[in-house]
CSV table of C-alpha atoms in Angstrom, one decimal:
chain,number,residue,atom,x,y,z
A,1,UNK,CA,10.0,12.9,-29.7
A,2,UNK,CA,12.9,13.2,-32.5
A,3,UNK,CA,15.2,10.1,-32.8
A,4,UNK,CA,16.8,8.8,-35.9
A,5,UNK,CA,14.3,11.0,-38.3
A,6,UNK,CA,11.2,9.3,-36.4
A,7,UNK,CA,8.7,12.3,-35.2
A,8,UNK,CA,6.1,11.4,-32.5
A,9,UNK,CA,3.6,13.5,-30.5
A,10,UNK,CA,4.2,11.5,-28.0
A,11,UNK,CA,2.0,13.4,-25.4
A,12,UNK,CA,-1.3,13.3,-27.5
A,13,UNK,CA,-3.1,10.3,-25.5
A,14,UNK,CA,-6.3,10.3,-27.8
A,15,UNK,CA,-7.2,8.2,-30.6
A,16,UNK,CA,-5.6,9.0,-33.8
A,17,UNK,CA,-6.4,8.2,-37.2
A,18,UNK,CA,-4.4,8.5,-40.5
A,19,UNK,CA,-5.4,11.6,-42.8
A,20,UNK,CA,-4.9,11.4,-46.4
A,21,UNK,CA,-5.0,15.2,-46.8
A,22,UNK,CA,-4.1,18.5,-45.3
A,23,UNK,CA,-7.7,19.3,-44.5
A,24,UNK,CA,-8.5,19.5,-41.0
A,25,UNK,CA,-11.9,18.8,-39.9
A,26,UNK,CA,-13.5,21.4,-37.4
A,27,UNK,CA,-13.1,20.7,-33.5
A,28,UNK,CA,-9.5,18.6,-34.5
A,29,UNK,CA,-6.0,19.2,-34.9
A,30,UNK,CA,-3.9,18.2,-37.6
A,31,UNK,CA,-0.3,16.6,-36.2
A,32,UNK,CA,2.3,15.6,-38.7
A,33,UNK,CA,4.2,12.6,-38.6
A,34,UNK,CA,7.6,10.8,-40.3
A,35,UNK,CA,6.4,7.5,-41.8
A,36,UNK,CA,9.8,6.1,-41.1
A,37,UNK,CA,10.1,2.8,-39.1
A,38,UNK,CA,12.0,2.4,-36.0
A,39,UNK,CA,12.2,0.2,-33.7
A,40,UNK,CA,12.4,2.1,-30.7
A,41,UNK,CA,9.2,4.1,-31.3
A,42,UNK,CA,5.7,3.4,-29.9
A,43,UNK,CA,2.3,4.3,-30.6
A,44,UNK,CA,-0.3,3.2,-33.4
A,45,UNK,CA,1.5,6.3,-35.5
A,46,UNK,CA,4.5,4.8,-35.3
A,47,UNK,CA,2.7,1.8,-36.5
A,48,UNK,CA,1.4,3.1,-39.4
A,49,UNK,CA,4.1,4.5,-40.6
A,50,UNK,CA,6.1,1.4,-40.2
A,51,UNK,CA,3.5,-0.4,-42.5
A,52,UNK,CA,3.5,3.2,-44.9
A,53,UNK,CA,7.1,2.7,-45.1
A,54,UNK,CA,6.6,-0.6,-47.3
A,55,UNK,CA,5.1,1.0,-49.6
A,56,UNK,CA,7.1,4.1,-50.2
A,57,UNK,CA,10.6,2.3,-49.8
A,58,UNK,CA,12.1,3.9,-52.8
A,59,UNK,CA,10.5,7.4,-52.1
A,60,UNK,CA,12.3,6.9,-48.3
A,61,UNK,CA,15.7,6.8,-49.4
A,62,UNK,CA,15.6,10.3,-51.0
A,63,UNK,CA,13.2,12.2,-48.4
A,64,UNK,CA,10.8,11.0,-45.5
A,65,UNK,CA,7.4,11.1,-46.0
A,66,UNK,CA,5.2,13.1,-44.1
A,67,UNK,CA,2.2,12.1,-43.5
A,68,UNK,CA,-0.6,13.8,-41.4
A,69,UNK,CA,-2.4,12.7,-38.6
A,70,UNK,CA,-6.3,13.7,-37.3
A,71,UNK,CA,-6.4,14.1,-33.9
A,72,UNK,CA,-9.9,15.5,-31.8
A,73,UNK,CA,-9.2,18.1,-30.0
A,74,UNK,CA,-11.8,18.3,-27.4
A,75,UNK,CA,-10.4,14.7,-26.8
A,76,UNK,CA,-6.9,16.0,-26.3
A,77,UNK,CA,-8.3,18.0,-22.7
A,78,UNK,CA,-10.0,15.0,-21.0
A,79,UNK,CA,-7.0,13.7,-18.9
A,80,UNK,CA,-6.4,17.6,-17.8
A,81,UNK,CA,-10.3,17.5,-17.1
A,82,UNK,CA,-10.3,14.2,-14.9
A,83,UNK,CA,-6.7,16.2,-13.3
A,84,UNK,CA,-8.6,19.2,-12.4
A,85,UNK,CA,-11.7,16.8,-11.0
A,86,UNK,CA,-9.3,14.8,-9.4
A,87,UNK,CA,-7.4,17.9,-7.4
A,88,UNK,CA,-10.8,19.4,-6.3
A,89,UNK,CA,-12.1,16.1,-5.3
A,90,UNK,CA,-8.7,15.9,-3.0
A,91,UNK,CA,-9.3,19.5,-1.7
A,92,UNK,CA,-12.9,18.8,-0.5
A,93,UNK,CA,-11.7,16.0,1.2
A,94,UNK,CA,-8.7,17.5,2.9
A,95,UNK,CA,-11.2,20.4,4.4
A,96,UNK,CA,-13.6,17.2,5.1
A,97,UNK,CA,-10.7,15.7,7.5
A,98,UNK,CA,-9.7,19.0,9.1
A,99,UNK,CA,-13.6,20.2,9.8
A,100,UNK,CA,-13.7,16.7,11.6
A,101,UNK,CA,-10.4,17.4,13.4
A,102,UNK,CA,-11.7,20.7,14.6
A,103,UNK,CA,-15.1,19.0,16.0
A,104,UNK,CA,-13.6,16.5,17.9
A,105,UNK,CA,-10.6,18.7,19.4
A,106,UNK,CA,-13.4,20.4,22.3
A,107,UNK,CA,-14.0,16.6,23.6
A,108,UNK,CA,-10.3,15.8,23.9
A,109,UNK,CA,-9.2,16.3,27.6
A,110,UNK,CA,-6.3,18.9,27.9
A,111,UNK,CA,-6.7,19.9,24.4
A,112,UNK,CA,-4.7,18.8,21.3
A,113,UNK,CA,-1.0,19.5,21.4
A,114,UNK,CA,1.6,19.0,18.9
A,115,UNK,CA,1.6,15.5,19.9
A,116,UNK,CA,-1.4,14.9,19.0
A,117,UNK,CA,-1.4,17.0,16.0
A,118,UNK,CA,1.1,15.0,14.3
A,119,UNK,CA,-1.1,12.3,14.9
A,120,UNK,CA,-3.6,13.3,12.9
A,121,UNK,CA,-2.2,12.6,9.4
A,122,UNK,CA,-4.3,13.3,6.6
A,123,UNK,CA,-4.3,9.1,6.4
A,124,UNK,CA,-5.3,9.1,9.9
A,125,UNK,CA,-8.2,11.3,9.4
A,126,UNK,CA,-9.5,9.8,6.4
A,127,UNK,CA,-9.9,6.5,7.7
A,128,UNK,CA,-12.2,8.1,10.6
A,129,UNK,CA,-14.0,9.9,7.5
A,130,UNK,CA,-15.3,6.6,6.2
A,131,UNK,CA,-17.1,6.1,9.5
A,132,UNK,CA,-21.1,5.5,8.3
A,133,UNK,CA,-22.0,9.3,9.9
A,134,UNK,CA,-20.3,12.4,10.5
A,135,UNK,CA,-21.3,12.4,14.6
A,136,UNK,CA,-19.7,8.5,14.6
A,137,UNK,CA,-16.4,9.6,12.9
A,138,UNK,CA,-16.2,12.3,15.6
A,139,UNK,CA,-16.8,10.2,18.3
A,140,UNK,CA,-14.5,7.5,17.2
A,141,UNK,CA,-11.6,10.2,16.7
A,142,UNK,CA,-12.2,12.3,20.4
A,143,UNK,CA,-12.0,8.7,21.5
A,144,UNK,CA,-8.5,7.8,20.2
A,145,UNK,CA,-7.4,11.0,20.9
A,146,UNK,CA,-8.0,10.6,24.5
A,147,UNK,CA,-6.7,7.4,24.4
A,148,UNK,CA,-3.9,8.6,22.9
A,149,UNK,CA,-3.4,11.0,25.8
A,150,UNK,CA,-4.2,8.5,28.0
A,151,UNK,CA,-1.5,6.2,27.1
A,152,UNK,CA,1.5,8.6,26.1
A,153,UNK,CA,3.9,7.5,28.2
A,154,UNK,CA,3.8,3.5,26.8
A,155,UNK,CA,3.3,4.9,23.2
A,156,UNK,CA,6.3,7.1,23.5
A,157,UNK,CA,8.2,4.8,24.8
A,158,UNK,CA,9.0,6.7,28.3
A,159,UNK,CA,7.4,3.9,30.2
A,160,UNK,CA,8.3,0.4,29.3
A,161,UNK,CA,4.9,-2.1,30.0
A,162,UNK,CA,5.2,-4.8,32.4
A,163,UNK,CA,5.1,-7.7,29.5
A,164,UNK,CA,2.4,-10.3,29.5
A,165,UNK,CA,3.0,-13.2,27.3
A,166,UNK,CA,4.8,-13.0,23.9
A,167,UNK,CA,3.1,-10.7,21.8
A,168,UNK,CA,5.4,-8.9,19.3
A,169,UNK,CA,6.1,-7.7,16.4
A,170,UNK,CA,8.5,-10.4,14.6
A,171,UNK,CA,8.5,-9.9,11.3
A,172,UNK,CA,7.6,-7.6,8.1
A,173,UNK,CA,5.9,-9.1,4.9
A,174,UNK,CA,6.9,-7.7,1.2
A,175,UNK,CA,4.0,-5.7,1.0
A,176,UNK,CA,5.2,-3.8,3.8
A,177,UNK,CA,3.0,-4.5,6.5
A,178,UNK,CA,4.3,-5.4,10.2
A,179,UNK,CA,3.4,-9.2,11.1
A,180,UNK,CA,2.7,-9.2,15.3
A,181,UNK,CA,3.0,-13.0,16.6
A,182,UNK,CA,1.2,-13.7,19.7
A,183,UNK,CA,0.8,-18.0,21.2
A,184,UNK,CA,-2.2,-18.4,24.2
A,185,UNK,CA,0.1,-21.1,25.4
A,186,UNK,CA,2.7,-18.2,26.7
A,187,UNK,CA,-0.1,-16.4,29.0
A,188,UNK,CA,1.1,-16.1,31.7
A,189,UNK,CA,-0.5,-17.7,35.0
A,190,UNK,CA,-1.5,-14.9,36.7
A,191,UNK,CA,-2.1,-11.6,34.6
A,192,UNK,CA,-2.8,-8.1,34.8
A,193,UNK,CA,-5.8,-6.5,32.8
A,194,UNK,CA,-3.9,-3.3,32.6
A,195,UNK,CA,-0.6,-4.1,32.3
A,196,UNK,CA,-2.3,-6.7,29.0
A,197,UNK,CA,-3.3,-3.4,27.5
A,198,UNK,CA,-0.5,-1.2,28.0
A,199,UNK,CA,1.2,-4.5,26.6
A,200,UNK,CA,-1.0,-4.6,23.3
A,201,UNK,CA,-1.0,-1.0,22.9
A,202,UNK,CA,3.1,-0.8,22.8
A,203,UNK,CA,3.5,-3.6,20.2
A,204,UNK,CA,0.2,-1.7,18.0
A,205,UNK,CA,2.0,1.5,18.2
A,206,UNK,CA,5.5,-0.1,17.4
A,207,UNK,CA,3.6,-2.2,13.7
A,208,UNK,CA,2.5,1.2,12.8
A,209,UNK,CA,5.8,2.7,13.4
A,210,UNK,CA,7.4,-0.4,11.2
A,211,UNK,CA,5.2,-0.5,8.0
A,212,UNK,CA,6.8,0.9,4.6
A,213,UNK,CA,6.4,0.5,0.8
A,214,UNK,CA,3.0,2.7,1.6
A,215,UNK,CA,1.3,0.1,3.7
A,216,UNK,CA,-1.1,1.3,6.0
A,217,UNK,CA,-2.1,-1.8,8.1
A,218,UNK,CA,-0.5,-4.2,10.1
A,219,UNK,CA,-1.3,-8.1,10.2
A,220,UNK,CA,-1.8,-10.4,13.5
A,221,UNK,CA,-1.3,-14.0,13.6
A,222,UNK,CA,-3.0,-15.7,17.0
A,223,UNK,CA,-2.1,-19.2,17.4
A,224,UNK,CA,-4.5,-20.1,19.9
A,225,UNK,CA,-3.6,-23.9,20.6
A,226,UNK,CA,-2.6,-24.1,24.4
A,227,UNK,CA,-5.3,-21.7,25.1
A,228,UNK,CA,-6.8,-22.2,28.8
A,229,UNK,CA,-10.0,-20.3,29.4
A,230,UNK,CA,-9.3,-19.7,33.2
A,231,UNK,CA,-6.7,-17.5,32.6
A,232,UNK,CA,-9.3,-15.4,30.2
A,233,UNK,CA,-12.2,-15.1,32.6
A,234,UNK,CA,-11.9,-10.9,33.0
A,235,UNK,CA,-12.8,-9.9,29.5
A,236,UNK,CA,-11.6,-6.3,30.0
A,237,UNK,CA,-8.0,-7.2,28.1
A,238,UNK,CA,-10.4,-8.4,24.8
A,239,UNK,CA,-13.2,-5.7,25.4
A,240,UNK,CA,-9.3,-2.7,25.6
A,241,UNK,CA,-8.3,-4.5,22.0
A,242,UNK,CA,-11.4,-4.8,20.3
A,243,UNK,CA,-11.8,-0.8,21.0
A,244,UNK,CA,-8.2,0.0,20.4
A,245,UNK,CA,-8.5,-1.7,16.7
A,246,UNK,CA,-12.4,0.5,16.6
A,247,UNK,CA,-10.8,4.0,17.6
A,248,UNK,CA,-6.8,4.2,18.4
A,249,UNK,CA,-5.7,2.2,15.7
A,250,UNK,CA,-9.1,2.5,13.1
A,251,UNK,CA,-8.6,0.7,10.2
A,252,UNK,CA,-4.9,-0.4,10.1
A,253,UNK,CA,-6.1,-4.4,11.0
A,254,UNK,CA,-5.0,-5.6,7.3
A,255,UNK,CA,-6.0,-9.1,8.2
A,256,UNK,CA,-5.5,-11.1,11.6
A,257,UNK,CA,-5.8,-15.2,11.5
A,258,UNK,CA,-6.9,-16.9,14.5
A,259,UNK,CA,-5.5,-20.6,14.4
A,260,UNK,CA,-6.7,-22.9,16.1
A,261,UNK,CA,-9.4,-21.7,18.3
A,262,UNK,CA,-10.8,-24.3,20.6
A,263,UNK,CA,-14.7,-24.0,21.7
A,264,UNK,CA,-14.0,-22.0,24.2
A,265,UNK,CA,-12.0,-19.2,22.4
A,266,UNK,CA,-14.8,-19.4,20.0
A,267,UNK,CA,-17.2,-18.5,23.1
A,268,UNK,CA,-15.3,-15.2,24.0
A,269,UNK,CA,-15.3,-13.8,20.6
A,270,UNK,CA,-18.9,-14.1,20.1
A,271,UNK,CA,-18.8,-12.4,23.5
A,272,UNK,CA,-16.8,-9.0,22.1
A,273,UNK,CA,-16.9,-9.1,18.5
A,274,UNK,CA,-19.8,-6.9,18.3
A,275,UNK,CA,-17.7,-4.1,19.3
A,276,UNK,CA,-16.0,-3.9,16.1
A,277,UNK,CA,-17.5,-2.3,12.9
A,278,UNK,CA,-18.6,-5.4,10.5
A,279,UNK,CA,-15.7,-4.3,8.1
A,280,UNK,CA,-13.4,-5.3,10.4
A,281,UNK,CA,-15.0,-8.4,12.0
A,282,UNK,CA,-14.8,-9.6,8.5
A,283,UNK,CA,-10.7,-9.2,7.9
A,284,UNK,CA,-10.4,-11.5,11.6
A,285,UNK,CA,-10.2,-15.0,10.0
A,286,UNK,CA,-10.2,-18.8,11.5
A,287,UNK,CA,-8.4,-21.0,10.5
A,288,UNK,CA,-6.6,-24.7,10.9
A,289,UNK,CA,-2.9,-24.7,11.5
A,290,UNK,CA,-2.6,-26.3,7.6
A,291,UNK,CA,-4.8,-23.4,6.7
A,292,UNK,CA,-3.0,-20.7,8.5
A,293,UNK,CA,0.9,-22.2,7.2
A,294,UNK,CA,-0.8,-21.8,3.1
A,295,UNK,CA,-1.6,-17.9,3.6
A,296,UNK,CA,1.0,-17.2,5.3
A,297,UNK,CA,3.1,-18.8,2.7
A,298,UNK,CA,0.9,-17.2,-0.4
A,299,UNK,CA,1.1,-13.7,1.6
A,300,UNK,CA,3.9,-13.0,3.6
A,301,UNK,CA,6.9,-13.0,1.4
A,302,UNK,CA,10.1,-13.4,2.7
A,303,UNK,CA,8.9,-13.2,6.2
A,304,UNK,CA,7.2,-16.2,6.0
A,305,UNK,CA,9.7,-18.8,7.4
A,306,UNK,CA,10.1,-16.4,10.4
A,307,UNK,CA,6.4,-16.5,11.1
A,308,UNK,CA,5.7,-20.2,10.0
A,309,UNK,CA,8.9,-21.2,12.1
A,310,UNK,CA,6.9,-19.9,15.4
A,311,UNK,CA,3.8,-22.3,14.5
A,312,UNK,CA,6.2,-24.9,13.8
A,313,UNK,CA,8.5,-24.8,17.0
A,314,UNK,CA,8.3,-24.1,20.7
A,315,UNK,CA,9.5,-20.6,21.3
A,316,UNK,CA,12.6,-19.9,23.1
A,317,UNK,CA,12.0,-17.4,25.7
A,318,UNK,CA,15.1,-16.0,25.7
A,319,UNK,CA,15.0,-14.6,22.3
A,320,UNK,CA,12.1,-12.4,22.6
A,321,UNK,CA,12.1,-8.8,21.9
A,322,UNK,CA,9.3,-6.8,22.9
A,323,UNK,CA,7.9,-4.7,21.4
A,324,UNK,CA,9.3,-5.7,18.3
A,325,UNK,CA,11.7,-7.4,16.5
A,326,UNK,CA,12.4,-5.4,14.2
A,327,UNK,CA,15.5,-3.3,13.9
A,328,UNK,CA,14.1,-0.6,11.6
C-alpha cells in the first residue's frame, strides 16, 4: 500500500521483525519499508517506523528512510495452506452429501424429481450427514423425502389445510429466524389428527421459507396455559411433529420454549420425547411465563413485542393469518 510516502506489505500476515541490515537470513524474505508516520497506516511496521521516525526527524525532511524488514517465508504460505485444506475438506464433504443423496433416492417412492432435488440443498444434506451413522442418515433422509412426497400438495401450497387452532408463524427475530406462535387454549373442541398435521407441516414449511441473514432454524414459542388434556388423548398429532422435526425438517428447531406446562402436558412429553435425537430434546425448553417474557426479550429483537404481546393478551381471532404472518 502507497499513501502519502508510507509503503506497507500489507498482505504479508506473518510476524515481522525489524532488520538492522540488508542480510537476509536463509528460509526469509527481506521486505522494505518507509519509516515515515501516518496516521492512516496499520500494522506493527507501520509502528515501528512511527517510533523510527523520532529519531531520524532531521534525516526525514530531506529523504525517507528505508528500513528493512525480516519476514519467514515458509510462514508467508500457511493461510494458502489452511485455504487449500480448507477447499478439500469442503469437497469431501460435498461428495459425502451427494453419495448419501444417491443411497437414499432407491427407497423414495416414485423416485426423486426436480422437486425433490431442489430440496436437497447442500445445507439440507449436511445436516442429515451429522446423523451418528451413515445407515441412520439414510434412513432419516428416504424418510423426509417420502414425506415430502407425501405431503406436496400442503407444502406447495396447492391445497390449503383445514386449520386447527392458531399456530403460525407471527413474527421474525434479528437473527433471522422465523418465530411460530401456537396457545393450547385455541384447540379446538373437536380436532382432526390429520388435518393437525397437514396444519403443522404448512406453517414448518412456510418458517423455513421466511428465515434470512443466513439462519437456518426456526424458533417455536408454546404457551401451554389453557391446556385441556381431553382434547390431547390421540397422540398421533405429537408422535407426526416429533418425526417431522427428526426427518422433514432435521435440524432447523433453533430453540422452542414450552411455557407453562401443567402436569399433564408434562405427562405427554415424557410420552414422545424419545422420538427425537437427544440434541434436539435438549434445545425444547420449560419455562414460567416470567421466564419465557426475559428470553424472548434477550433473544428476539425487534420481534419481541409482537411475540410477548400474544402472552400478554387474548388473541383476536380475526387477525390471524395462517400460515404466516409474514409478508416476505
Amino acid at each position: 500500500k502507497c499513501s502519502k510516502g508510507v509503503l506497507q506489505r500489507s498482505t504479508v500476515a506473518a510476524e515481522v521483525s525489524m532488520g538492522q541490515s540488508c542480510c537476509v537470513v536463509p528460509g526469509e524474505e527481506e521486505v522494505w519499508v518507509v519509516a515515515t508516520c501516518n496516521s492512516e497506516s496499520s500494522g506493527k511496521a507501520s509502528e515501528d517506523g512511527c517510533k523510527l521516525q523520532q529519531m531520524f526527524e532531521a534525516d526525514q525532511a530531506a529523504q525517507p528512510t528505508l528500513l528493512p524488514l525480516r519476514v519467514k517465508a515458509k510462514e508467508q504460505n500457511v493461510d494458502c495452506k489452511k485455504s487449500s485444506a480448507n477447499l478439500e475438506c469442503s469437497r469431501e464433504s460435498s461428495q459425502a452429501e451427494q453419495n448419501l443423496l444417491q443411497a437414499a433416492a432407491p427407497q423414495v417412492e416414485g423416485g426423486l424429481d426436480d422437486w425433490l432435488k431442489k430440496w436437497c440443498t447442500a445445507e439440507v444434506l449436511a445436516a442429515f450427514a451429522k446423523a451418528s451413522s451413515q445407515d441412520t442418515a439414510v434412513k432419516s433422509l428416504a424418510i423426509a423425502l417420502n414425506w415430502r412426497q407425501k405431503h406436496r400438495a400442503v407444502l406447495t401450497g396447492a391445497k390449503a389445510p383445514c386449520w386447527q387452532g392458531d399456530m403460525r408463524v407471527v413474527a421474525r427475530a434479528g437473527s433471522g429466524h422465523p418465530v411460530i406462535f401456537m396457545s393450547m387454549a385455541h384447540q379446538p373442541p373437536a380436532s382432526n389428527s390429520a388435518s393437525i398435521i397437514e396444519h403443522m407441516a404448512a406453517v414448518l414449511e412456510a418458517a423455513c421459507q421466511h428465515m434470512n441473514r443466513g439462519a437456518w432454524g426456526f424458533d417455536v414459542v408454546c404457551d401451554c396455559r389453557g391446556f385441556q388434556l381431553s382434547k390431547n388423548l390421540d397422540p398421533r398429532p405429537a408422535i407426526a411433529a416429533m418425526e417431522m422435526l427428526k426427518h422433514a425438517y432435521r435440524g432447523r428447531l433453533r430453540r422452542a420454549l414450552v411455557v407453562s406446562a401443567p402436569y399433564a402436558f408434562n405427562g405427554l412429553w415424557h410420552v414422545v420425547k424419545g422420538l427425537l435425537p437427544k440434541p434436539t430434546q435438549e434445545k425444547i425448553l420449560f419455562v414460567a411465563v416470567k421466564e419465557a417474557k426475559l428470553e424472548i426479550e434477550k433473544s428476539y429483537g425487534c420481534a419481541a413485542q409482537k411475540v410477548l404481546n400474544l402472552l400478554n393478551h387474548p388473541q383476536d381471532k380475526s387477525s390471524w393469518k395462517f400460515p404466516s404472518e409474514l409478508v416476505d
